[in-house]
CSV table of C-alpha atoms and ligand atoms in Angstrom, one decimal:
chain,number,residue,atom,x,y,z
A,24,MET,CA,-4.4,17.8,-27.0
A,25,LYS,CA,-4.0,15.8,-23.6
A,26,LYS,CA,-0.4,15.9,-22.0
A,27,ILE,CA,1.4,13.5,-20.2
A,28,ALA,CA,4.1,14.2,-17.9
A,29,VAL,CA,6.6,11.3,-17.8
A,30,LEU,CA,8.5,10.6,-14.6
A,31,PRO,CA,10.4,7.8,-14.8
A,32,GLY,CA,12.6,8.4,-11.7
A,33,ASP,CA,15.0,6.0,-9.8
A,34,GLY,CA,16.2,2.5,-9.4
A,35,ILE,CA,13.8,0.0,-12.3
A,36,GLY,CA,11.5,3.3,-13.1
A,37,ALA,CA,13.1,3.9,-16.2
A,38,GLU,CA,12.9,0.0,-17.4
A,39,ILE,CA,9.4,0.0,-16.5
A,40,ILE,CA,8.3,3.1,-17.9
A,41,ALA,CA,9.8,2.6,-21.0
A,42,GLN,CA,7.6,-0.2,-21.3
A,43,ALA,CA,4.4,1.9,-20.3
A,44,VAL,CA,5.0,4.5,-22.9
A,45,ARG,CA,5.7,1.9,-25.6
A,46,VAL,CA,2.1,0.6,-24.8
A,47,LEU,CA,0.5,4.2,-25.1
A,48,ARG,CA,2.4,4.9,-28.0
A,49,THR,CA,0.8,1.6,-29.9
A,50,LEU,CA,-2.4,2.7,-29.4
A,51,GLU,CA,-1.5,6.0,-31.2
A,52,PRO,CA,-2.2,4.5,-34.8
A,53,GLN,CA,-5.6,3.4,-33.6
A,54,GLY,CA,-6.9,6.6,-32.6
A,55,LEU,CA,-5.3,7.7,-29.1
A,56,VAL,CA,-4.5,11.5,-28.9
A,57,LEU,CA,-1.7,12.2,-26.7
A,58,GLU,CA,1.5,14.4,-25.7
A,59,MET,CA,4.3,13.0,-24.1
A,60,ALA,CA,7.0,15.2,-22.1
A,61,GLU,CA,9.6,13.4,-19.8
A,62,ALA,CA,11.4,15.1,-16.9
A,63,PRO,CA,13.7,13.5,-14.2
A,64,VAL,CA,12.7,13.5,-10.4
A,65,GLY,CA,13.6,11.5,-7.3
A,66,GLY,CA,17.6,10.7,-6.7
A,67,THR,CA,18.2,10.8,-10.9
A,68,ALA,CA,16.8,14.4,-10.2
A,69,TYR,CA,18.8,15.1,-7.2
A,70,ASP,CA,21.8,14.1,-8.7
A,71,LEU,CA,21.5,16.4,-12.0
A,72,SER,CA,20.4,19.5,-10.0
A,73,GLY,CA,20.4,19.2,-6.4
A,74,ASP,CA,16.5,18.9,-5.9
A,75,PRO,CA,14.8,15.3,-5.7
A,76,LEU,CA,11.9,17.7,-7.7
A,77,PRO,CA,12.9,20.3,-9.8
A,78,LYS,CA,11.1,23.4,-10.3
A,79,ALA,CA,11.1,22.4,-14.3
A,80,THR,CA,9.5,18.9,-13.5
A,81,LEU,CA,6.8,20.4,-11.1
A,82,ASP,CA,6.1,23.0,-13.6
A,83,LEU,CA,5.6,19.9,-16.3
A,84,ALA,CA,3.8,17.9,-14.0
A,85,ARG,CA,1.4,21.3,-13.3
A,86,SER,CA,0.9,22.0,-16.9
A,87,ALA,CA,0.1,18.3,-17.8
A,88,ASP,CA,-3.5,16.3,-17.9
A,89,ALA,CA,-1.9,13.4,-15.9
A,90,ILE,CA,1.7,12.0,-14.8
A,91,LEU,CA,3.3,9.0,-15.3
A,92,PHE,CA,5.5,8.0,-12.5
A,93,GLY,CA,7.8,5.3,-12.2
A,94,SER,CA,9.3,5.3,-9.3
A,95,VAL,CA,12.1,6.5,-6.4
A,96,GLY,CA,14.5,5.9,-4.1
A,97,GLY,CA,17.6,4.2,-3.5
A,98,TRP,CA,20.6,3.3,-1.3
A,99,GLN,CA,22.6,5.9,-2.7
A,100,TRP,CA,20.3,8.5,-1.5
A,101,ASP,CA,19.4,7.1,1.8
A,102,LYS,CA,22.0,9.3,3.9
A,103,LEU,CA,20.7,12.6,2.2
A,104,PRO,CA,18.7,15.5,4.6
A,105,ARG,CA,15.1,14.3,4.6
A,106,GLU,CA,13.9,17.2,2.5
A,107,LYS,CA,16.7,16.3,-0.3
A,108,ARG,CA,15.5,12.5,-0.3
A,109,PRO,CA,14.2,11.1,-3.6
A,110,GLU,CA,10.7,10.3,-1.8
A,111,GLN,CA,10.1,14.1,-1.2
A,112,ALA,CA,9.5,14.4,-4.9
A,113,ILE,CA,6.3,12.1,-4.5
A,114,LEU,CA,4.9,14.1,-1.1
A,115,GLY,CA,6.0,17.4,-3.1
A,116,LEU,CA,3.8,16.1,-6.1
A,117,ARG,CA,0.7,15.1,-3.8
A,118,LYS,CA,1.0,18.7,-1.9
A,119,GLU,CA,1.1,20.7,-5.1
A,120,LEU,CA,-1.2,18.9,-6.8
A,121,LYS,CA,-3.8,18.7,-4.2
A,122,LEU,CA,-3.7,14.7,-4.9
A,123,PHE,CA,-6.7,13.9,-2.5
A,124,ALA,CA,-8.1,10.7,-3.5
A,125,ASN,CA,-5.6,7.3,-3.9
A,126,LEU,CA,-7.4,4.6,-6.1
A,127,ARG,CA,-5.4,0.9,-5.7
A,128,PRO,CA,-7.4,-1.8,-8.0
A,129,ALA,CA,-6.6,-5.1,-6.2
A,130,VAL,CA,-7.4,-7.8,-8.9
A,131,ILE,CA,-6.3,-11.4,-9.4
A,132,TYR,CA,-6.2,-13.0,-12.3
A,133,PRO,CA,-7.0,-16.6,-13.0
A,134,GLU,CA,-3.3,-17.4,-13.9
A,135,LEU,CA,-1.9,-16.0,-10.7
A,136,ALA,CA,-4.7,-17.3,-8.3
A,137,ALA,CA,-2.2,-19.6,-6.7
A,138,ALA,CA,0.4,-16.5,-5.9
A,139,SER,CA,-1.8,-15.6,-3.2
A,140,THR,CA,-1.7,-16.4,0.6
A,141,LEU,CA,-5.2,-17.6,0.3
A,142,LYS,CA,-6.7,-20.6,-1.3
A,143,ALA,CA,-7.5,-19.9,-4.7
A,144,GLU,CA,-11.1,-20.6,-4.6
A,145,VAL,CA,-11.5,-17.6,-2.1
A,146,VAL,CA,-9.6,-15.0,-4.0
A,147,SER,CA,-10.5,-16.4,-7.7
A,148,GLY,CA,-12.2,-13.5,-9.3
A,149,MET,CA,-11.8,-10.9,-6.5
A,150,ASP,CA,-11.6,-7.3,-8.3
A,151,VAL,CA,-11.9,-4.7,-5.7
A,152,LEU,CA,-11.3,-1.1,-6.1
A,153,ILE,CA,-10.1,0.5,-2.9
A,154,ILE,CA,-10.1,4.6,-2.5
A,155,ARG,CA,-8.5,6.3,0.0
A,156,GLU,CA,-8.8,9.8,1.1
A,157,LEU,CA,-4.9,11.0,1.4
A,158,THR,CA,-4.7,14.7,2.8
A,159,GLY,CA,-7.0,14.6,5.7
A,160,ASP,CA,-7.8,12.5,8.9
A,161,ILE,CA,-5.6,11.7,12.2
A,162,TYR,CA,-2.6,11.8,9.7
A,163,PHE,CA,-2.9,15.6,9.6
A,164,GLY,CA,-5.5,16.4,11.9
A,165,GLN,CA,-4.3,19.2,14.8
A,166,PRO,CA,-3.6,19.6,17.5
A,167,ARG,CA,-1.5,16.5,17.9
A,168,GLY,CA,1.7,15.8,20.2
A,169,ILE,CA,3.3,14.5,23.4
A,170,ARG,CA,2.6,16.3,26.5
A,171,THR,CA,2.6,15.6,30.0
A,172,ASN,CA,-0.7,15.3,31.7
A,173,ALA,CA,-1.5,16.1,35.4
A,174,ALA,CA,-0.3,12.8,36.9
A,175,GLY,CA,3.2,13.8,35.4
A,176,GLU,CA,2.9,11.1,33.2
A,177,ARG,CA,3.9,11.9,29.1
A,178,GLU,CA,0.5,11.1,26.7
A,179,GLY,CA,0.6,11.0,23.1
A,180,PHE,CA,-2.7,12.2,21.4
A,181,ASP,CA,-3.9,13.0,17.8
A,182,THR,CA,-7.1,14.3,16.4
A,183,MET,CA,-9.3,12.7,13.6
A,184,LEU,CA,-10.8,15.2,12.1
A,185,TYR,CA,-12.8,15.7,8.8
A,186,ALA,CA,-14.3,18.5,7.2
A,187,GLU,CA,-17.7,17.7,5.6
A,188,SER,CA,-16.4,19.3,2.0
A,189,GLU,CA,-13.7,16.7,2.2
A,190,ILE,CA,-15.9,13.6,2.9
A,191,ARG,CA,-18.0,15.1,0.2
A,192,ARG,CA,-15.7,15.0,-2.6
A,193,ILE,CA,-13.7,11.6,-1.8
A,194,ALA,CA,-17.5,9.9,-1.6
A,195,ARG,CA,-18.0,11.8,-5.1
A,196,VAL,CA,-14.7,9.7,-6.3
A,197,GLY,CA,-16.1,6.8,-4.7
A,198,PHE,CA,-19.5,7.0,-6.5
A,199,GLU,CA,-18.4,8.4,-9.9
A,200,SER,CA,-15.7,5.2,-9.9
A,201,ALA,CA,-18.4,2.5,-9.3
A,202,LEU,CA,-20.3,4.2,-12.1
A,203,LYS,CA,-17.1,2.7,-14.1
A,204,ARG,CA,-17.4,-0.2,-12.7
A,205,ASN,CA,-20.4,-2.3,-11.2
A,206,ARG,CA,-22.2,0.1,-9.2
A,207,ARG,CA,-21.7,-1.1,-5.7
A,208,LEU,CA,-19.6,1.0,-3.2
A,209,CYS,CA,-18.8,0.0,0.1
A,210,SER,CA,-18.3,3.2,2.7
A,211,VAL,CA,-15.7,2.1,5.3
A,212,ASP,CA,-16.0,3.7,9.0
A,213,LYS,CA,-16.2,3.0,12.6
A,214,ALA,CA,-19.4,5.1,13.3
A,215,ASN,CA,-20.3,2.7,16.5
A,216,VAL,CA,-17.4,4.7,17.9
A,217,LEU,CA,-16.1,7.7,16.4
A,218,GLU,CA,-17.7,11.1,15.8
A,219,THR,CA,-15.8,11.7,13.0
A,220,SER,CA,-17.3,8.4,11.1
A,221,GLN,CA,-21.2,8.9,12.0
A,222,LEU,CA,-20.3,12.5,10.2
A,223,TRP,CA,-18.3,10.3,7.3
A,224,ARG,CA,-21.4,7.9,7.3
A,225,ASP,CA,-24.2,10.9,6.9
A,226,VAL,CA,-22.3,12.7,4.0
A,227,VAL,CA,-21.6,9.7,1.9
A,228,THR,CA,-25.3,8.7,3.0
A,229,GLU,CA,-26.5,12.4,1.8
A,230,VAL,CA,-24.0,12.1,-1.8
A,231,ALA,CA,-26.0,8.8,-2.3
A,232,LYS,CA,-28.7,10.6,-3.4
A,233,ASP,CA,-27.2,11.8,-6.3
A,234,TYR,CA,-26.2,8.3,-7.8
A,235,PRO,CA,-29.3,6.7,-7.5
A,236,THR,CA,-28.0,3.8,-9.6
A,237,VAL,CA,-25.0,3.0,-7.2
A,238,GLU,CA,-26.0,0.7,-4.7
A,239,LEU,CA,-24.3,1.8,-1.3
A,240,SER,CA,-23.4,-0.5,1.7
A,241,HIS,CA,-21.8,0.9,4.9
A,242,MET,CA,-19.3,-1.4,6.9
A,243,TYR,CA,-17.5,-0.9,10.1
A,244,VAL,CA,-13.3,-0.9,9.5
A,245,ASP,CA,-12.9,-4.1,11.6
A,246,ASN,CA,-15.4,-6.5,9.8
A,247,ALA,CA,-14.2,-5.0,6.4
A,248,ALA,CA,-10.8,-6.3,7.3
A,249,MET,CA,-12.4,-9.9,7.9
A,250,GLN,CA,-14.4,-9.3,4.9
A,251,LEU,CA,-11.8,-8.5,2.6
A,252,LEU,CA,-10.1,-12.2,3.7
A,253,ARG,CA,-13.3,-14.1,3.8
A,254,ASN,CA,-14.7,-13.2,0.6
A,255,PRO,CA,-13.1,-10.6,-1.2
A,256,ARG,CA,-15.4,-11.3,-4.4
A,257,GLN,CA,-18.0,-9.5,-2.4
A,258,PHE,CA,-16.6,-6.2,-2.8
A,259,ASP,CA,-16.5,-3.8,-6.0
A,260,VAL,CA,-15.7,-0.4,-4.4
A,261,ILE,CA,-14.5,0.8,-1.4
A,262,VAL,CA,-14.2,4.1,-0.1
A,263,THR,CA,-12.8,5.2,3.2
A,264,GLY,CA,-10.5,7.6,5.2
A,265,ASN,CA,-6.6,8.2,5.0
A,266,MET,CA,-6.2,5.7,8.1
A,267,PHE,CA,-8.3,2.8,7.8
A,268,GLY,CA,-7.6,3.0,3.5
A,269,ASP,CA,-3.3,2.7,4.2
A,270,ILE,CA,-4.6,-0.5,6.1
A,271,LEU,CA,-7.0,-1.9,3.9
A,272,SER,CA,-5.2,-1.3,0.9
A,273,ASP,CA,-2.2,-3.0,1.8
A,274,GLU,CA,-4.2,-6.0,2.7
A,275,ALA,CA,-6.0,-5.7,-0.6
A,276,SER,CA,-2.9,-5.6,-2.7
A,277,MET,CA,-1.3,-8.6,-0.2
A,278,LEU,CA,-4.0,-10.6,-1.3
A,279,THR,CA,-3.0,-10.8,-5.2
A,280,GLY,CA,0.1,-11.8,-3.9
A,281,SER,CA,2.2,-10.1,-6.6
A,282,ILE,CA,3.5,-6.6,-6.0
A,283,GLY,CA,4.2,-6.2,-9.6
A,284,MET,CA,0.8,-6.1,-11.1
A,285,LEU,CA,-0.6,-3.5,-8.9
A,286,PRO,CA,-1.2,-0.4,-10.6
A,287,SER,CA,-2.6,2.9,-8.4
A,288,ALA,CA,-3.8,6.7,-9.3
A,289,SER,CA,-3.8,9.8,-7.0
A,290,LEU,CA,-6.5,12.4,-8.3
A,291,ASP,CA,-7.5,15.6,-7.7
A,292,ALA,CA,-10.8,17.4,-8.0
A,293,ASN,CA,-10.7,18.1,-11.3
A,294,GLY,CA,-9.8,14.3,-12.5
A,295,LYS,CA,-6.2,15.5,-12.9
A,296,GLY,CA,-3.9,12.6,-11.6
A,297,LEU,CA,-0.7,10.9,-10.9
A,298,TYR,CA,-0.2,6.9,-12.0
A,299,GLU,CA,2.2,4.6,-10.2
A,300,PRO,CA,2.9,1.1,-9.3
A,301,ILE,CA,2.3,0.6,-6.2
A,302,HIS,CA,5.9,-1.0,-5.6
A,303,GLY,CA,9.2,1.0,-5.1
A,304,SER,CA,12.4,1.6,-7.1
A,305,ALA,CA,13.6,-2.2,-6.7
A,306,PRO,CA,17.2,-1.3,-6.6
A,307,ASP,CA,18.1,-5.1,-5.9
A,308,ILE,CA,16.9,-5.6,-9.8
A,309,ALA,CA,17.6,-2.5,-11.4
A,310,GLY,CA,19.3,-2.3,-15.0
A,311,LYS,CA,18.8,-6.3,-15.3
A,312,ASP,CA,15.7,-6.3,-17.8
A,313,VAL,CA,14.2,-8.6,-15.1
A,314,ALA,CA,11.6,-6.2,-13.2
A,315,ASN,CA,7.8,-6.9,-14.1
A,316,PRO,CA,6.5,-3.8,-16.2
A,317,LEU,CA,2.7,-4.6,-15.9
A,318,ALA,CA,2.0,-2.6,-12.7
A,319,THR,CA,3.2,0.4,-14.8
A,320,ILE,CA,1.6,-0.6,-17.5
A,321,LEU,CA,-1.7,-1.0,-15.8
A,322,SER,CA,-0.9,2.2,-14.5
A,323,ALA,CA,-1.2,3.7,-17.9
A,324,ALA,CA,-4.5,2.1,-18.5
A,325,MET,CA,-5.6,3.9,-15.3
A,326,LEU,CA,-4.4,7.1,-16.9
A,327,LEU,CA,-6.3,6.9,-19.7
A,328,ARG,CA,-9.9,5.6,-17.6
A,329,TYR,CA,-9.8,8.4,-15.2
A,330,SER,CA,-7.7,11.5,-16.7
A,331,LEU,CA,-8.2,11.1,-20.2
A,332,ASP,CA,-11.8,9.7,-20.1
A,333,GLN,CA,-10.7,6.9,-22.4
A,334,ASP,CA,-12.1,3.9,-21.2
A,335,ALA,CA,-12.2,2.1,-24.6
A,336,PHE,CA,-8.4,1.9,-24.7
A,337,ALA,CA,-7.9,1.4,-21.0
A,338,ARG,CA,-9.8,-2.2,-21.5
A,339,ARG,CA,-7.7,-2.9,-24.3
A,340,ILE,CA,-4.2,-2.7,-22.4
A,341,GLU,CA,-6.2,-4.8,-19.5
A,342,GLY,CA,-7.3,-7.1,-21.9
A,343,ALA,CA,-3.8,-7.2,-23.5
A,344,VAL,CA,-2.4,-8.1,-20.1
A,345,SER,CA,-4.7,-10.7,-19.4
A,346,ALA,CA,-3.6,-12.2,-22.9
A,347,VAL,CA,-0.3,-12.3,-22.1
A,348,LEU,CA,-1.0,-13.7,-18.7
A,349,ALA,CA,-3.1,-16.3,-20.4
A,350,LYS,CA,-0.6,-16.9,-22.6
A,351,GLY,CA,1.5,-18.1,-20.0
A,352,LEU,CA,4.0,-15.5,-20.1
A,353,ARG,CA,5.7,-14.4,-16.5
A,354,THR,CA,8.3,-12.5,-15.7
A,355,SER,CA,10.2,-14.0,-12.6
A,356,ASP,CA,7.9,-12.1,-9.8
A,357,ILE,CA,5.2,-13.9,-11.1
A,358,ALA,CA,6.8,-17.0,-12.2
A,359,GLU,CA,6.0,-20.3,-9.8
A,360,LYS,CA,8.9,-22.4,-9.3
A,361,GLY,CA,10.6,-23.9,-12.5
A,362,GLU,CA,8.3,-21.9,-14.8
A,363,PRO,CA,10.4,-20.4,-17.4
A,364,VAL,CA,10.5,-16.3,-17.5
A,365,ILE,CA,10.8,-13.4,-19.3
A,366,GLY,CA,12.4,-10.0,-19.0
A,367,THR,CA,10.9,-6.5,-18.7
A,368,ARG,CA,11.9,-5.8,-22.4
A,369,ALA,CA,10.3,-9.3,-23.4
A,370,MET,CA,6.8,-8.6,-21.5
A,371,GLY,CA,6.8,-5.1,-23.1
A,372,ASP,CA,6.8,-6.5,-26.4
A,373,ALA,CA,3.8,-9.7,-25.6
A,374,VAL,CA,1.8,-6.7,-24.3
A,375,VAL,CA,2.5,-4.4,-27.6
A,376,ALA,CA,1.8,-7.8,-29.6
A,377,ALA,CA,-1.4,-8.3,-28.0
A,378,LEU,CA,-2.3,-4.4,-28.6
A,379,ALA,CA,-1.5,-4.3,-32.2
A,380,ILE,CA,-4.2,-6.5,-33.2
A,381,PRO,CA,-7.2,-3.4,-33.3
A,382,GLY,CA,-10.0,-4.7,-31.1
B,30,LIG,P1,10.3,-2.1,-3.3
B,30,LIG,O1,8.8,-2.0,-3.1
B,30,LIG,O2,10.9,-1.3,-4.4
B,30,LIG,O3,11.2,-3.7,-3.4
B,30,LIG,C1,10.2,-4.8,-2.8
B,30,LIG,C2,10.8,-6.4,-3.3
B,30,LIG,O4,9.6,-6.2,-4.6
B,30,LIG,C3,12.2,-6.3,-3.7
B,30,LIG,O5,12.8,-7.5,-3.7
B,30,LIG,C4,12.1,-5.8,-5.3
B,30,LIG,O6,13.0,-6.3,-6.3
B,30,LIG,C5,10.7,-6.4,-5.6
B,30,LIG,N1,10.0,-5.6,-6.6
B,30,LIG,C6,9.4,-4.4,-6.8
B,30,LIG,N2,8.9,-4.0,-7.8
B,30,LIG,C7,9.1,-5.2,-8.8
B,30,LIG,C8,9.0,-5.3,-9.9
B,30,LIG,N3,8.2,-4.5,-10.7
B,30,LIG,N4,9.3,-6.4,-10.6
B,30,LIG,C9,9.6,-7.6,-9.9
B,30,LIG,N5,10.2,-7.4,-8.7
B,30,LIG,C10,9.7,-6.0,-8.2
B,30,LIG,O7,10.6,-1.9,-1.7
B,30,LIG,P2,11.6,-1.7,-1.2
B,30,LIG,O8,13.2,-2.3,-1.4
B,30,LIG,O9,11.5,-1.4,0.1
B,30,LIG,O10,12.1,-0.3,-1.5
B,30,LIG,C11,12.8,0.4,-2.4
B,30,LIG,C12,13.2,2.0,-2.9
B,30,LIG,O11,11.9,2.4,-3.4
B,30,LIG,C13,13.3,2.5,-1.4
B,30,LIG,O12,14.3,3.9,-1.8
B,30,LIG,C14,11.9,3.0,-1.1
B,30,LIG,O13,12.0,4.6,-0.2
B,30,LIG,C15,11.3,3.2,-2.7
B,30,LIG,N6,10.0,3.3,-2.3
B,30,LIG,C16,9.1,4.0,-3.7
B,30,LIG,C17,8.2,4.4,-3.7
B,30,LIG,C18,7.5,5.1,-4.7
B,30,LIG,O14,8.6,5.5,-5.6
B,30,LIG,N7,6.2,5.3,-4.7
B,30,LIG,C19,7.0,2.9,-3.1
B,30,LIG,C20,7.9,2.5,-2.4
B,30,LIG,C21,9.3,2.2,-2.0
């Protein structure tokens, strides 16, 4: 039986995770078999044990097939030394579990197209998956530092570096993900200027030979940043390095205009993953039953698709979310001025009700 570690965390974490767990439980009588076990993480765990990522929580995450994560952080822990801060839990999990591939879908729901900063006719129909390499590139390459040069002036330097094996494994995630979607993969680099990018392009092109049914294209990162604004519908899956992905994934999420709607996944080489909404712990609205649980519910759908190979159930959840939006149900973050709003639990109820009818 597949095991899921459920780590609600801080702020709105417990409220939104509770709804995602209900949604998963609703699918059990319809044939979804899984075991869920919960553990504290982040500031909540620090308060209980003095450690934002206690050994028992890490052991549970290690033993699980997938992790459903809420969010961590809050002002009450901001003055702690860096290694005790809630955010260390997520960094620690990424490192310990070797989660190297970050997947962020940015989808525009027709009903929410007006929330985008772009014109509805440009963004409507946008459905792009951005895959960012998480553990290499200029963020981790050595040497790096600030030194004094021969002219006596300070200079800062970093090393952009990717080993062939690192490019190959993230490229595979890109191609495999494209197979689960519309079979188009765009690899983003800066091969006209950077050696690292030239190797990136060569290796991705080599890996493409194993995926003859996926249409591969290459794009320079500056052009990709423009094309996302000009015509985001042209993309299916984008795969790119750590720094370019950092920037492009934020750009793509903002195009949807609704932080409460966007899920994400961070995967290891064997398909195990950590699934979480892209937003934080929203301490300003915690405990008020107003947070939007849909990003977390959609993260649970990604978990079923990428770690449990249960694509049909994932689609059921995504379909249920579309159905509640089509019915006009809105939490306050996605409501237009004057529209009636519902709370976290009522939004969970609506998704559960939409799923209760076997599809
Ligand atoms: P945030 O994403 O928590 O909140 C930004 C704004 O969006 C707030 O106004 C909040 O109310 C709103 N918001 C966020 N999620 C929402 C939801 N589901 N429904 C409705 N509104 C929502 O970002 P922040 O305020 O910069 O950070 C708060 C805390 O979260 C900090 O401690 C930060 O370190 C932490 N954080 C954690 C993660 C993570 O756990 N992976 C990610 C980002 C930030």
